[in-house]
Tab-separated table of N, CA and C in Angstrom:
chain	number	residue	atom	x	y	z
A	627	MET	N	7.983	-9.008	2.630
A	627	MET	CA	9.045	-8.856	3.743
A	627	MET	C	10.418	-8.912	2.854
A	628	ASN	N	9.949	-9.500	1.710
A	628	ASN	CA	11.002	-9.758	0.036
A	628	ASN	C	11.467	-8.699	-0.526
A	629	VAL	N	10.890	-7.568	-0.364
A	629	VAL	CA	11.467	-6.231	-0.784
A	629	VAL	C	12.326	-5.874	0.189
A	630	LEU	N	11.916	-5.760	1.705
A	630	LEU	CA	12.467	-5.254	2.472
A	630	LEU	C	14.275	-5.637	2.353
A	631	TYR	N	14.168	-7.096	2.712
A	631	TYR	CA	15.786	-7.629	2.360
A	631	TYR	C	16.027	-7.432	1.036
A	632	TRP	N	15.409	-7.258	-0.090
A	632	TRP	CA	16.787	-6.886	-1.309
A	632	TRP	C	16.863	-5.444	-1.268
A	633	GLY	N	16.118	-4.705	-0.398
A	633	GLY	CA	16.351	-3.397	-0.195
A	633	GLY	C	17.757	-2.949	0.710
A	634	ILE	N	17.884	-3.814	1.775
A	634	ILE	CA	18.966	-4.237	2.358
A	634	ILE	C	19.831	-4.489	1.795
A	635	GLU	N	19.792	-5.647	0.880
A	635	GLU	CA	21.085	-6.144	0.485
A	635	GLU	C	21.710	-5.743	-0.383
A	636	ASN	N	20.823	-4.729	-1.175
A	636	ASN	CA	21.284	-4.030	-2.652
A	636	ASN	C	21.194	-2.475	-2.046
A	637	TRP	N	21.048	-2.059	-0.934
A	637	TRP	CA	21.053	-0.654	-0.611
A	637	TRP	C	21.915	0.097	-1.680
A	638	TYR	N	23.285	-0.563	-2.326
A	638	TYR	CA	24.092	0.803	-2.931
A	638	TYR	C	23.354	0.795	-4.459
A	639	PHE	N	22.696	0.007	-4.672
A	639	PHE	CA	22.540	0.312	-6.255
A	639	PHE	C	21.044	1.651	-5.681
A	640	ILE	N	20.525	1.157	-4.987
A	640	ILE	CA	19.400	2.097	-4.882
A	640	ILE	C	19.637	3.889	-4.402
A	641	VAL	N	21.012	3.857	-3.725
A	641	VAL	CA	21.612	4.947	-3.477
A	641	VAL	C	21.972	5.264	-4.955
A	642	THR	N	22.902	4.455	-5.768
A	642	THR	CA	23.117	4.903	-7.183
A	642	THR	C	22.124	5.422	-7.721
A	643	GLY	N	21.091	4.906	-7.778
A	643	GLY	CA	20.149	5.139	-8.772
A	643	GLY	C	19.727	6.737	-8.269
A	644	VAL	N	19.255	6.594	-6.939
A	644	VAL	CA	18.990	8.155	-6.559
A	644	VAL	C	19.988	9.536	-6.922
A	645	VAL	N	20.998	8.898	-6.471
A	645	VAL	CA	21.974	10.060	-6.906
A	645	VAL	C	22.377	10.278	-8.569
A	646	LEU	N	22.312	9.470	-9.005
A	646	LEU	CA	22.351	9.843	-11.103
A	646	LEU	C	20.714	10.508	-11.231
A	647	VAL	N	19.903	10.139	-10.650
A	647	VAL	CA	18.834	10.812	-11.101
A	647	VAL	C	18.696	12.261	-10.565
A	648	GLY	N	19.034	12.174	-9.256
A	648	GLY	CA	19.565	13.699	-8.763
A	648	GLY	C	20.240	14.545	-9.557
A	649	MET	N	21.634	13.462	-10.167
A	649	MET	CA	22.122	14.348	-10.956
A	649	MET	C	21.909	15.181	-12.671
A	650	GLY	N	21.129	14.114	-12.992
A	650	GLY	CA	20.065	14.279	-14.226
A	650	GLY	C	19.331	15.900	-14.134
A	651	ILE	N	18.869	15.664	-12.980
A	651	ILE	CA	17.726	16.656	-12.181
A	651	ILE	C	18.417	18.105	-12.475
A	652	VAL	N	19.612	18.269	-11.908
A	652	VAL	CA	20.438	19.261	-11.268
A	652	VAL	C	21.051	19.825	-12.702
A	653	THR	N	21.416	18.819	-13.402
A	653	THR	CA	21.830	19.351	-14.461
A	653	THR	C	21.012	20.162	-15.862
A	654	MET	N	19.838	19.709	-16.015
A	654	MET	CA	18.524	20.283	-16.628
A	654	MET	C	18.135	21.401	-15.997
A	655	LEU	N	18.266	21.586	-14.844
A	655	LEU	CA	17.738	22.637	-14.001
A	655	LEU	C	18.724	23.848	-14.342
A	656	ASP	N	19.827	23.389	-14.436
A	656	ASP	CA	20.987	24.444	-14.611
A	656	ASP	C	21.382	24.923	-15.720
A	657	PHE	N	20.565	24.065	-17.034
A	657	PHE	CA	20.683	24.625	-18.118
A	657	PHE	C	19.066	25.095	-18.651
A	658	PHE	N	18.129	25.240	-17.840
A	658	PHE	CA	16.812	25.748	-18.360
A	658	PHE	C	16.630	26.825	-17.408
A	659	GLN	N	17.718	27.253	-16.085
A	659	GLN	CA	17.711	27.970	-15.689
A	659	GLN	C	18.452	29.356	-16.197
A	660	MET	N	19.650	29.030	-16.814
A	660	MET	CA	20.026	30.000	-18.060
A	660	MET	C	19.671	31.021	-18.058
A	661	PRO	N	20.085	32.354	-18.648
A	661	PRO	CA	18.899	33.355	-19.223
A	661	PRO	C	19.438	32.409	-20.450
A	662	LYS	N	17.811	32.587	-21.686
A	662	LYS	CA	17.443	31.988	-22.902
A	662	LYS	C	19.049	32.694	-23.907
A	663	LYS	N	19.766	34.086	-23.567
A	663	LYS	CA	20.825	34.241	-24.526
A	663	LYS	C	21.842	33.025	-24.221
A	664	SER	N	22.063	32.889	-22.818
A	664	SER	CA	23.174	31.603	-22.643
A	664	SER	C	22.959	30.475	-23.330
A	665	GLN	N	21.693	29.914	-23.097
A	665	GLN	CA	20.896	28.210	-23.994
A	665	GLN	C	21.392	28.621	-25.251
A	666	ILE	N	21.247	29.807	-26.104
A	666	ILE	CA	21.210	29.702	-27.574
A	666	ILE	C	23.026	30.106	-28.057
A	667	ALA	N	23.629	30.621	-26.912
A	667	ALA	CA	24.950	31.092	-26.836
A	667	ALA	C	25.337	29.209	-26.956
A	668	LYS	N	25.104	28.245	-26.201
A	668	LYS	CA	26.076	26.901	-25.684
A	668	LYS	C	25.631	26.147	-26.850
A	669	VAL	N	24.476	26.355	-27.589
A	669	VAL	CA	23.762	25.492	-28.292
A	669	VAL	C	24.658	26.042	-29.751
A	670	LYS	N	24.634	27.384	-30.237
A	670	LYS	CA	25.147	27.483	-31.274
A	670	LYS	C	27.208	27.380	-31.085
A	671	GLN	N	27.962	27.199	-29.953
A	671	GLN	CA	29.129	27.016	-29.919
A	671	GLN	C	29.387	24.786	-30.486
A	672	TRP	N	27.948	25.051	-29.567
A	672	TRP	CA	27.949	23.051	-30.296
A	672	TRP	C	27.453	22.871	-31.571
A	673	LEU	N	26.974	23.700	-32.301
A	673	LEU	CA	26.468	23.559	-33.762
A	673	LEU	C	27.869	23.553	-34.322
A	674	ILE	N	29.013	24.508	-33.933
A	674	ILE	CA	29.918	24.540	-34.736
A	674	ILE	C	30.981	23.226	-34.805
A	675	LEU	N	30.946	22.727	-33.639
A	675	LEU	CA	31.317	21.056	-34.150
A	675	LEU	C	30.357	19.991	-34.695
A	676	ALA	N	29.051	20.505	-34.265
A	676	ALA	CA	28.127	19.585	-35.089
A	676	ALA	C	28.228	19.640	-36.736
A	677	VAL	N	28.274	20.642	-37.428
A	677	VAL	CA	29.089	21.495	-38.387
A	677	VAL	C	29.820	20.290	-38.840
A	678	ALA	N	31.280	20.546	-38.272
A	678	ALA	CA	32.599	20.494	-38.707
A	678	ALA	C	32.361	18.778	-38.897
A	679	GLU	N	31.685	18.229	-38.011
A	679	GLU	CA	31.634	17.137	-37.664
A	679	GLU	C	30.732	16.070	-39.487
A	680	ALA	N	30.045	16.774	-39.265
A	680	ALA	CA	29.060	16.608	-40.819
A	680	ALA	C	29.715	16.659	-41.698
A	681	GLU	N	30.454	17.830	-42.130
A	681	GLU	CA	31.155	18.526	-43.298
A	681	GLU	C	32.229	17.079	-43.149
A	682	LYS	N	32.817	16.960	-42.207
A	682	LYS	CA	33.722	15.642	-42.040
A	682	LYS	C	33.190	14.324	-42.535
A	683	ARG	N	32.177	13.527	-42.129
A	683	ARG	CA	31.507	12.607	-42.483
A	683	ARG	C	31.085	12.499	-44.031
A	684	LEU	N	30.420	13.434	-44.208
A	684	LEU	CA	29.870	13.337	-45.665
A	684	LEU	C	30.089	14.952	-46.594
A	685	GLY	N	31.330	15.099	-46.630
A	685	GLY	CA	31.692	16.236	-47.582
A	685	GLY	C	31.650	16.693	-48.252
A	686	ASP	N	31.692	17.369	-49.245
A	686	ASP	CA	31.532	18.639	-49.892
A	686	ASP	C	29.716	18.168	-50.669
A	687	GLY	N	28.958	19.266	-51.616
A	687	GLY	CA	27.967	18.979	-52.126
A	687	GLY	C	26.482	18.071	-51.621
A	688	THR	N	26.891	18.009	-50.506
A	688	THR	CA	25.800	17.359	-49.584
A	688	THR	C	25.089	18.472	-48.244
A	689	GLY	N	24.847	19.572	-49.150
A	689	GLY	CA	24.042	20.551	-48.031
A	689	GLY	C	22.802	20.170	-47.238
A	690	GLN	N	21.825	19.974	-48.404
A	690	GLN	CA	21.009	19.421	-47.432
A	690	GLN	C	20.893	18.240	-46.243
A	691	LEU	N	21.860	17.362	-47.155
A	691	LEU	CA	21.788	16.323	-46.403
A	691	LEU	C	22.724	16.297	-44.869
A	692	LYS	N	23.585	17.212	-45.000
A	692	LYS	CA	24.038	17.613	-43.856
A	692	LYS	C	23.276	18.429	-42.666
A	693	LEU	N	22.556	19.459	-43.137
A	693	LEU	CA	21.367	20.224	-42.323
A	693	LEU	C	20.680	19.515	-41.976
A	694	ARG	N	20.154	17.873	-42.061
A	694	ARG	CA	19.275	16.791	-41.847
A	694	ARG	C	19.921	16.404	-40.717
A	695	LYS	N	21.146	15.726	-40.809
A	695	LYS	CA	21.711	15.513	-40.004
A	695	LYS	C	22.047	16.157	-38.894
A	696	VAL	N	22.477	17.285	-38.838
A	696	VAL	CA	23.297	18.061	-37.987
A	696	VAL	C	21.470	18.735	-37.216
A	697	TYR	N	20.424	18.412	-37.359
A	697	TYR	CA	19.764	18.752	-36.630
A	697	TYR	C	18.951	17.321	-36.351
A	698	ASP	N	18.930	16.188	-37.215
A	698	ASP	CA	18.739	14.993	-36.185
A	698	ASP	C	19.452	15.212	-34.677
A	699	TRP	N	20.959	15.230	-34.845
A	699	TRP	CA	21.996	15.572	-33.681
A	699	TRP	C	21.218	16.775	-32.543
A	700	PHE	N	20.891	17.645	-33.142
A	700	PHE	CA	20.612	18.554	-32.150
A	700	PHE	C	18.700	17.973	-31.148
A	701	VAL	N	18.655	17.526	-32.266
A	701	VAL	CA	16.789	16.669	-31.353
A	701	VAL	C	17.273	15.843	-30.115
A	702	GLN	N	18.465	14.992	-30.455
A	702	GLN	CA	18.492	14.064	-29.469
A	702	GLN	C	19.494	14.681	-28.400
A	703	ARG	N	20.469	15.358	-28.973
A	703	ARG	CA	21.175	15.897	-27.551
A	703	ARG	C	20.134	17.378	-27.132
A	704	PHE	N	19.536	18.059	-27.505
A	704	PHE	CA	18.491	19.188	-27.157
A	704	PHE	C	17.322	18.997	-27.470
A	705	PRO	N	16.627	17.864	-26.298
A	705	PRO	CA	14.922	17.581	-27.002
A	705	PRO	C	14.190	18.601	-26.739
A	706	THR	N	14.432	19.325	-25.785
A	706	THR	CA	13.136	20.144	-25.470
A	706	THR	C	13.435	21.398	-25.806
A	707	LEU	N	14.514	21.362	-26.030
A	707	LEU	CA	14.428	22.581	-26.377
A	707	LEU	C	14.316	22.849	-28.428
A	708	ALA	N	14.669	21.659	-29.085
A	708	ALA	CA	14.114	21.590	-30.272
A	708	ALA	C	12.786	21.349	-30.505
A	709	ALA	N	12.016	21.337	-29.116
A	709	ALA	CA	10.378	21.293	-29.479
A	709	ALA	C	10.214	23.214	-29.331
A	710	HIS	N	11.321	23.815	-29.041
A	710	HIS	CA	10.703	25.338	-29.386
A	710	HIS	C	11.091	26.094	-30.241
A	711	ILE	N	12.370	25.254	-31.093
A	711	ILE	CA	12.701	25.887	-32.203
A	711	ILE	C	12.248	25.773	-33.334
A	712	THR	N	11.796	26.329	-34.324
A	712	THR	CA	11.293	26.302	-35.448
A	712	THR	C	12.871	26.041	-36.595
A	713	PHE	N	12.614	24.730	-37.327
A	713	PHE	CA	13.369	24.699	-38.115
A	713	PHE	C	14.117	25.551	-39.399
A	714	ASP	N	12.925	26.811	-39.498
A	714	ASP	CA	14.028	27.795	-40.293
A	714	ASP	C	14.748	28.592	-39.075
A	715	THR	N	14.581	28.468	-37.949
A	715	THR	CA	15.119	29.063	-36.744
A	715	THR	C	16.373	28.254	-36.853
A	716	PHE	N	16.546	27.345	-36.818
A	716	PHE	CA	17.678	26.521	-36.441
A	716	PHE	C	18.914	26.368	-37.639
A	717	ALA	N	18.262	26.818	-38.864
A	717	ALA	CA	18.745	26.662	-40.630
A	717	ALA	C	19.549	28.052	-40.474
A	718	VAL	N	18.888	29.073	-39.667
A	718	VAL	CA	19.429	30.128	-39.838
A	718	VAL	C	21.210	30.268	-38.748
A	719	TRP	N	21.145	29.385	-37.782
A	719	TRP	CA	21.561	29.078	-36.870
A	719	TRP	C	22.786	28.314	-37.424
A	720	VAL	N	22.520	27.205	-37.928
A	720	VAL	CA	23.265	26.268	-38.868
A	720	VAL	C	24.447	27.074	-39.772
A	721	ASP	N	23.750	28.308	-40.095
A	721	ASP	CA	24.375	29.161	-41.524
A	721	ASP	C	25.325	30.257	-41.071
A	722	GLU	N	25.134	30.762	-39.706
A	722	GLU	CA	26.003	31.075	-38.235
A	722	GLU	C	27.064	30.320	-38.342
A	723	ALA	N	26.969	29.060	-37.959
A	723	ALA	CA	27.467	28.297	-37.438
A	723	ALA	C	28.503	28.064	-38.670
A	724	LEU	N	28.319	27.625	-40.003
A	724	LEU	CA	28.847	27.486	-41.239
A	724	LEU	C	29.708	28.699	-41.532
A	725	GLU	N	29.841	29.541	-41.127
A	725	GLU	CA	30.816	30.788	-41.660
A	725	GLU	C	31.356	30.884	-40.113
A	726	GLN	N	31.204	30.554	-39.239
A	726	GLN	CA	32.511	30.660	-38.351
A	726	GLN	C	33.505	29.513	-38.513
A	727	MET	N	32.804	28.374	-39.237
A	727	MET	CA	33.816	27.044	-39.446
A	727	MET	C	34.790	27.424	-40.589
A	728	GLN	N	34.041	28.402	-41.208
A	728	GLN	CA	35.081	28.666	-42.697
A	728	GLN	C	36.254	29.469	-42.267
A	729	SER	N	35.655	30.549	-41.193
A	729	SER	CA	36.917	30.928	-40.647
A	729	SER	C	37.987	30.306	-40.065
A	730	MET	N	37.277	29.517	-39.178
A	730	MET	CA	37.854	28.718	-38.472
A	730	MET	C	39.289	27.719	-39.720
A	731	ILE	N	38.377	27.293	-40.293
A	731	ILE	CA	39.065	26.774	-41.793
A	731	ILE	C	40.283	27.798	-42.040
A	732	GLN	N	39.964	28.647	-42.246
A	732	GLN	CA	41.326	29.394	-43.471
A	732	GLN	C	42.363	29.843	-42.341
A	733	GLU	N	41.709	30.039	-41.225
A	733	GLU	CA	43.345	30.436	-39.907
A	733	GLU	C	43.642	29.689	-39.609
A	734	ASN	N	43.069	28.327	-38.988
A	734	ASN	CA	43.727	27.418	-38.379
A	734	ASN	C	43.909	25.983	-39.721
A	735	GLU	N	45.397	25.747	-39.713
A	735	GLU	CA	45.754	24.213	-40.056
A	735	GLU	C	44.982	23.349	-39.796
A	736	LYS	N	45.283	22.947	-38.448
A	736	LYS	CA	45.030	21.421	-37.679
A	736	LYS	C	43.060	21.770	-37.624
A	737	VAL	N	42.654	22.535	-38.028
A	737	VAL	CA	40.743	22.236	-38.270
A	737	VAL	C	40.883	21.935	-39.633
A	738	GLN	N	41.871	22.211	-40.670
A	738	GLN	CA	42.386	22.019	-42.262
A	738	GLN	C	41.808	20.069	-42.207
A	739	LYS	N	42.894	19.946	-41.041
A	739	LYS	CA	43.455	18.357	-41.478
A	739	LYS	C	42.295	17.981	-40.513
A	740	TYR	N	41.894	18.171	-39.580
A	740	TYR	CA	40.345	17.433	-39.110
A	740	TYR	C	39.378	17.073	-39.729
A	741	LEU	N	38.992	18.702	-40.529
A	741	LEU	CA	38.178	17.916	-41.875
A	741	LEU	C	38.750	17.582	-42.659
A	742	ALA	N	40.275	17.153	-43.302
A	742	ALA	CA	40.200	16.081	-44.271
A	742	ALA	C	40.646	14.627	-43.513
A	743	GLY	N	40.095	14.634	-42.469
A	743	GLY	CA	40.636	12.993	-42.042
A	743	GLY	C	41.529	12.938	-41.460
A	744	ALA	N	42.482	13.801	-41.587
A	744	ALA	CA	44.257	13.612	-41.307
A	744	ALA	C	44.191	13.580	-39.939
């Protein structure tokens, strides 16, 4: 009977937990039901930000270290997808993101200031 009373007194914790779990499931299902091309496009867009952040934190001349850092972030953010993507494929995606970031740096002064830490 103690469990019943605890459940009655703390019903809002139970409801909140159920809602949070439900939201997590819906978010995961939404992502994994997207066409594969859409999933990859979202990851590639995220990679531009991750590459820029690694550049800002680690600076020039640390290419392999930046690649490793971005890969670690990728595994943390997309663990299921990371299990299905080879490191070589990921490295190609990072190279593409670097090219886009370089274009952004040349075209946008605000991006230059962001990377400079200003």
